[in-house]
């Protein structure tokens, strides 16, 4: 289980619900991770494309005995909808929420709400943890919420002001951080140094994002199309030259994770990517 007091190196993964009314199909995707991962994120209609309710899928996954992190965006919700969703999650025993602004839809796509950005959602959830809705209404039987924030290592590297954005999220109640993809040991080391120089403690869990790369083509597409993703030419060439690129992708993750384990301020990794559940489990098994 992924908890604030966890002192072991943490492994989380993710799953994306299907475009389907078959709930079992979406839940069964995480079966390889049961008993392996510390928790699994359930994404919230990523890329502004409609998916089965993340809360519904998260509830089903929790029944498998796998801890759940509910991803929650402000893209599609005002504060009333956010509060309602979180109350529903808490009533189901789901208290870990990754707060996100949300992917922007393409031009001509659905209208964005974004009454609150990610930092605003964290502040709202902190109030709910303290027993209050945003309008001051008391919550009966309030429960603590373990809020999380996203971060971008490359933004932190290239923008000296970016650390202040992260500090705002932490000040608003973030208890854990899951970053965008990073396959660069040098950038991870920079990030570790930055966190420690800014007073990072064990009360904040920081997980570096990466994921199983299946091919050079996939890695190149991710680099060109996904926000905050930077995959080096060296890694793409390594995948391209391999007779078994899927296995090579697992080894790339294994090598980097082994190095991350020695970095101060880095508490774990978040393994993500399309249909990554099985390969994520295989990576985690290399360490457990």
Short mmCIF file of C-alpha atoms in Angstrom, two decimals:
data_model
loop_
_atom_site.label_atom_id
_atom_site.label_comp_id
_atom_site.label_asym_id
_atom_site.label_seq_id
_atom_site.Cartn_x
_atom_site.Cartn_y
_atom_site.Cartn_z
CA UNK A 1 0.00 0.00 0.00
CA UNK A 2 1.13 3.54 -0.81
CA UNK A 3 1.04 5.50 2.45
CA UNK A 4 2.55 8.70 3.88
CA UNK A 5 4.65 6.60 6.25
CA UNK A 6 6.02 4.24 3.58
CA UNK A 7 9.81 4.05 3.94
CA UNK A 8 10.44 1.50 1.18
CA UNK A 9 11.06 2.47 -2.45
CA UNK A 10 7.58 2.97 -3.91
CA UNK A 11 6.29 1.57 -7.20
CA UNK A 12 3.04 2.88 -8.67
CA UNK A 13 1.59 2.29 -12.11
CA UNK A 14 -1.47 3.45 -14.02
CA UNK A 15 -4.43 2.21 -15.98
CA UNK A 16 -6.84 3.94 -18.34
CA UNK A 17 -10.51 2.87 -18.36
CA UNK A 18 -11.94 1.62 -21.63
CA UNK A 19 -14.48 3.32 -23.87
CA UNK A 20 -16.97 0.66 -22.90
CA UNK A 21 -19.87 -0.19 -20.61
CA UNK A 22 -18.06 -3.40 -19.63
CA UNK A 23 -16.75 -2.49 -16.18
CA UNK A 24 -15.01 -5.82 -15.64
CA UNK A 25 -12.92 -5.29 -18.77
CA UNK A 26 -11.41 -2.11 -17.33
CA UNK A 27 -10.90 -3.60 -13.87
CA UNK A 28 -9.23 -6.76 -15.19
CA UNK A 29 -6.54 -4.71 -16.91
CA UNK A 30 -4.78 -4.25 -13.56
CA UNK A 31 -4.74 -7.92 -12.55
CA UNK A 32 -0.98 -8.23 -13.32
CA UNK A 33 -0.33 -5.48 -10.75
CA UNK A 34 -2.27 -7.01 -7.84
CA UNK A 35 0.15 -7.93 -5.07
CA UNK A 36 2.98 -6.29 -7.03
CA UNK A 37 2.45 -2.51 -7.21
CA UNK A 38 2.01 -0.27 -4.18
CA UNK A 39 -0.84 1.54 -5.93
CA UNK A 40 -2.33 2.16 -9.35
CA UNK A 41 -3.48 5.49 -10.77
CA UNK A 42 -6.79 5.49 -12.61
CA UNK A 43 -6.60 8.15 -15.29
CA UNK A 44 -9.36 10.71 -15.87
CA UNK A 45 -10.31 10.72 -19.58
CA UNK A 46 -6.73 11.49 -20.71
CA UNK A 47 -6.08 13.55 -23.83
CA UNK A 48 -9.60 14.97 -23.41
CA UNK A 49 -11.10 11.74 -24.75
CA UNK A 50 -14.13 10.25 -23.01
CA UNK A 51 -13.54 7.09 -20.98
CA UNK A 52 -15.52 5.04 -18.48
CA UNK A 53 -15.82 6.79 -15.10
CA UNK A 54 -12.47 6.72 -13.32
CA UNK A 55 -14.16 6.63 -9.91
CA UNK A 56 -16.26 3.61 -10.87
CA UNK A 57 -13.19 1.75 -12.14
CA UNK A 58 -11.15 2.78 -9.09
CA UNK A 59 -13.80 1.34 -6.79
CA UNK A 60 -13.68 -1.97 -8.62
CA UNK A 61 -9.90 -2.09 -8.52
CA UNK A 62 -9.89 -1.42 -4.79
CA UNK A 63 -12.04 -4.51 -4.30
CA UNK A 64 -9.16 -6.54 -5.79
CA UNK A 65 -6.99 -5.45 -2.85
CA UNK A 66 -4.92 -3.01 -4.88
CA UNK A 67 -4.48 0.52 -3.52
CA UNK A 68 -5.84 3.23 -5.81
CA UNK A 69 -4.86 6.79 -6.69
CA UNK A 70 -7.78 8.61 -8.32
CA UNK A 71 -6.71 11.13 -10.95
CA UNK A 72 -8.97 14.17 -10.89
CA UNK A 73 -8.88 17.03 -13.37
CA UNK A 74 -10.46 20.45 -13.24
CA UNK A 75 -10.83 20.38 -17.01
CA UNK A 76 -14.38 18.98 -16.91
CA UNK A 77 -15.56 20.06 -13.45
CA UNK A 78 -16.44 23.11 -11.42
CA UNK A 79 -15.88 23.05 -7.66
CA UNK A 80 -19.29 21.47 -6.94
CA UNK A 81 -18.52 18.55 -9.25
CA UNK A 82 -15.05 18.16 -7.74
CA UNK A 83 -16.41 18.12 -4.20
CA UNK A 84 -19.12 15.62 -5.13
CA UNK A 85 -16.61 13.31 -6.82
CA UNK A 86 -14.26 13.42 -3.84
CA UNK A 87 -17.05 12.78 -1.34
CA UNK A 88 -17.98 9.75 -3.43
CA UNK A 89 -14.38 8.54 -3.45
CA UNK A 90 -14.03 8.94 0.31
CA UNK A 91 -17.27 7.05 0.91
CA UNK A 92 -15.71 4.14 -1.03
CA UNK A 93 -12.48 4.24 0.97
CA UNK A 94 -10.48 5.98 -1.78
CA UNK A 95 -8.51 8.85 -0.23
CA UNK A 96 -5.57 9.35 -2.60
CA UNK A 97 -6.15 11.91 -5.34
CA UNK A 98 -3.72 13.17 -7.96
CA UNK A 99 -4.90 16.71 -8.70
CA UNK A 100 -4.49 17.82 -12.31
CA UNK A 101 -5.51 20.78 -14.40
CA UNK A 102 -6.15 18.37 -17.28
CA UNK A 103 -5.13 17.98 -20.91
CA UNK A 104 -6.39 20.69 -23.24
CA UNK A 105 -8.78 19.44 -25.92
CA UNK A 106 -7.97 20.03 -29.56
CA UNK A 107 -9.43 23.07 -31.30
CA UNK A 108 -13.16 22.64 -31.76
CA UNK A 109 -13.30 19.98 -29.04
CA UNK A 110 -15.32 19.97 -25.81
CA UNK A 111 -15.50 23.12 -23.72
CA UNK A 112 -13.07 23.31 -20.82
CA UNK A 113 -14.32 24.23 -17.33
CA UNK A 114 -11.15 24.69 -15.27
CA UNK A 115 -12.75 26.78 -12.54
CA UNK A 116 -9.81 25.54 -10.47
CA UNK A 117 -6.32 24.59 -11.61
CA UNK A 118 -4.41 21.74 -9.97
CA UNK A 119 -3.15 23.91 -7.10
CA UNK A 120 -6.68 25.17 -6.51
CA UNK A 121 -8.03 21.63 -6.37
CA UNK A 122 -5.42 20.74 -3.73
CA UNK A 123 -6.45 23.71 -1.62
CA UNK A 124 -10.09 22.67 -1.96
CA UNK A 125 -9.27 19.11 -0.87
CA UNK A 126 -7.33 20.37 2.13
CA UNK A 127 -10.45 22.22 3.22
CA UNK A 128 -12.49 19.06 2.77
CA UNK A 129 -9.98 17.13 4.89
CA UNK A 130 -10.65 19.72 7.57
CA UNK A 131 -14.38 19.13 7.31
CA UNK A 132 -15.51 22.03 5.11
CA UNK A 133 -16.81 22.44 1.58
CA UNK A 134 -15.71 25.52 -0.34
CA UNK A 135 -18.91 27.38 0.62
CA UNK A 136 -18.36 26.69 4.32
CA UNK A 137 -20.82 23.80 4.60
CA UNK A 138 -19.79 21.26 7.24
CA UNK A 139 -19.03 17.74 6.02
CA UNK A 140 -20.49 15.03 8.22
CA UNK A 141 -17.87 12.42 9.12
CA UNK A 142 -15.00 14.04 7.17
CA UNK A 143 -12.01 11.90 6.25
CA UNK A 144 -8.39 12.81 5.48
CA UNK A 145 -7.42 13.18 1.82
CA UNK A 146 -3.93 12.35 0.57
CA UNK A 147 -3.48 14.84 -2.31
CA UNK A 148 -0.85 14.56 -5.01
CA UNK A 149 0.72 16.92 -7.53
CA UNK A 150 2.29 16.48 -10.95
CA UNK A 151 5.67 17.97 -11.82
CA UNK A 152 7.91 18.28 -14.86
CA UNK A 153 11.64 17.69 -14.36
CA UNK A 154 12.58 19.41 -17.60
CA UNK A 155 10.59 22.49 -16.65
CA UNK A 156 12.38 22.51 -13.30
CA UNK A 157 15.72 22.25 -15.11
CA UNK A 158 15.01 25.04 -17.58
CA UNK A 159 12.94 27.48 -15.50
CA UNK A 160 14.32 28.68 -12.15
CA UNK A 161 10.81 29.85 -11.18
CA UNK A 162 9.29 26.38 -11.59
CA UNK A 163 10.25 25.29 -8.08
CA UNK A 164 7.95 28.02 -6.77
CA UNK A 165 4.99 26.45 -8.60
CA UNK A 166 5.74 23.17 -6.84
CA UNK A 167 6.05 24.94 -3.49
CA UNK A 168 2.58 26.45 -3.99
CA UNK A 169 1.14 22.96 -4.55
CA UNK A 170 2.90 21.66 -1.45
CA UNK A 171 1.65 24.65 0.53
CA UNK A 172 -1.87 23.88 -0.67
CA UNK A 173 -1.66 20.36 0.71
CA UNK A 174 0.20 18.08 -1.73
CA UNK A 175 1.62 15.06 0.09
CA UNK A 176 3.10 13.29 -2.92
CA UNK A 177 4.44 14.16 -6.36
CA UNK A 178 4.36 12.07 -9.53
CA UNK A 179 6.44 13.55 -12.35
CA UNK A 180 6.18 13.46 -16.10
CA UNK A 181 8.34 10.95 -17.97
CA UNK A 182 12.08 11.21 -17.43
CA UNK A 183 14.65 8.76 -18.78
CA UNK A 184 17.65 10.99 -18.08
CA UNK A 185 19.83 10.17 -15.05
CA UNK A 186 21.48 13.59 -15.14
CA UNK A 187 18.12 15.41 -15.00
CA UNK A 188 16.96 13.13 -12.17
CA UNK A 189 20.12 13.93 -10.22
CA UNK A 190 19.54 17.65 -10.77
CA UNK A 191 15.96 17.26 -9.53
CA UNK A 192 17.13 15.37 -6.45
CA UNK A 193 19.60 18.14 -5.62
CA UNK A 194 16.92 20.79 -6.20
CA UNK A 195 14.45 19.07 -3.89
CA UNK A 196 16.96 18.66 -1.10
CA UNK A 197 18.19 22.24 -1.44
CA UNK A 198 14.59 23.39 -0.97
CA UNK A 199 13.99 21.43 2.21
CA UNK A 200 12.33 18.27 0.93
CA UNK A 201 11.48 15.90 3.80
CA UNK A 202 10.10 12.39 4.14
CA UNK A 203 6.64 13.91 4.61
CA UNK A 204 6.54 14.49 0.84
CA UNK A 205 6.84 11.41 -1.36
CA UNK A 206 8.37 12.06 -4.79
CA UNK A 207 7.99 9.51 -7.58
CA UNK A 208 9.80 9.87 -10.90
CA UNK A 209 7.68 9.10 -13.95
CA UNK A 210 8.84 6.62 -16.56
CA UNK A 211 7.40 3.66 -18.35
CA UNK A 212 8.04 0.58 -20.45
CA UNK A 213 9.04 1.61 -23.96
CA UNK A 214 7.93 -0.93 -26.54
CA UNK A 215 9.65 0.39 -29.66
CA UNK A 216 11.68 3.25 -31.10
CA UNK A 217 8.57 4.38 -33.00
CA UNK A 218 6.55 4.62 -29.78
CA UNK A 219 9.34 6.48 -27.96
CA UNK A 220 9.68 8.96 -30.82
CA UNK A 221 5.92 9.55 -30.89
CA UNK A 222 5.86 10.16 -27.14
CA UNK A 223 8.70 12.64 -27.38
CA UNK A 224 6.99 14.59 -30.14
CA UNK A 225 3.39 14.49 -28.89
CA UNK A 226 3.24 14.25 -25.09
CA UNK A 227 3.68 17.24 -22.80
CA UNK A 228 6.81 17.18 -20.63
CA UNK A 229 8.32 14.07 -22.23
CA UNK A 230 11.96 14.01 -23.30
CA UNK A 231 13.48 10.75 -24.50
CA UNK A 232 17.09 10.93 -25.67
CA UNK A 233 18.27 10.01 -29.16
CA UNK A 234 20.50 7.41 -27.49
CA UNK A 235 17.53 5.55 -25.99
CA UNK A 236 15.60 5.68 -29.27
CA UNK A 237 18.64 4.33 -31.13
CA UNK A 238 19.05 1.58 -28.54
CA UNK A 239 15.43 0.49 -29.02
CA UNK A 240 15.76 0.67 -32.79
CA UNK A 241 18.87 -1.53 -32.81
CA UNK A 242 17.43 -4.19 -30.51
CA UNK A 243 16.09 -7.51 -31.77
CA UNK A 244 13.66 -7.41 -28.84
CA UNK A 245 12.77 -3.74 -28.27
CA UNK A 246 10.07 -4.54 -25.70
CA UNK A 247 12.60 -6.35 -23.48
CA UNK A 248 15.13 -3.59 -24.13
CA UNK A 249 12.60 -1.05 -22.90
CA UNK A 250 12.20 -2.97 -19.66
CA UNK A 251 15.97 -3.06 -19.19
CA UNK A 252 16.22 0.70 -19.77
CA UNK A 253 13.75 1.24 -16.93
CA UNK A 254 15.54 -1.27 -14.70
CA UNK A 255 18.88 0.45 -15.18
CA UNK A 256 17.54 3.91 -14.40
CA UNK A 257 15.47 2.80 -11.41
CA UNK A 258 18.53 1.09 -9.92
CA UNK A 259 20.31 4.45 -10.01
CA UNK A 260 17.31 6.42 -8.71
CA UNK A 261 17.21 4.25 -5.60
CA UNK A 262 20.41 5.91 -4.42
CA UNK A 263 19.27 9.50 -4.96
CA UNK A 264 18.22 11.46 -1.86
CA UNK A 265 14.71 12.84 -2.00
CA UNK A 266 13.53 10.31 -4.59
CA UNK A 267 11.05 7.93 -2.98
CA UNK A 268 9.93 5.81 -5.89
CA UNK A 269 8.84 5.61 -9.52
CA UNK A 270 5.53 5.95 -11.31
CA UNK A 271 5.30 3.59 -14.29
CA UNK A 272 2.90 4.73 -16.97
CA UNK A 273 2.01 4.45 -20.62
CA UNK A 274 -0.69 2.98 -22.86
CA UNK A 275 -1.56 -0.62 -21.95
CA UNK A 276 1.40 -0.70 -19.59
CA UNK A 277 -0.05 -2.83 -16.80
CA UNK A 278 1.69 -6.12 -17.63
CA UNK A 279 5.07 -4.62 -18.48
CA UNK A 280 4.96 -2.38 -15.40
CA UNK A 281 4.44 -5.47 -13.26
CA UNK A 282 7.42 -7.14 -14.94
CA UNK A 283 9.62 -4.13 -14.13
CA UNK A 284 8.54 -4.11 -10.49
CA UNK A 285 9.22 -7.86 -10.19
CA UNK A 286 12.87 -7.17 -11.06
CA UNK A 287 13.16 -5.40 -7.70
CA UNK A 288 10.90 -7.57 -5.50
#
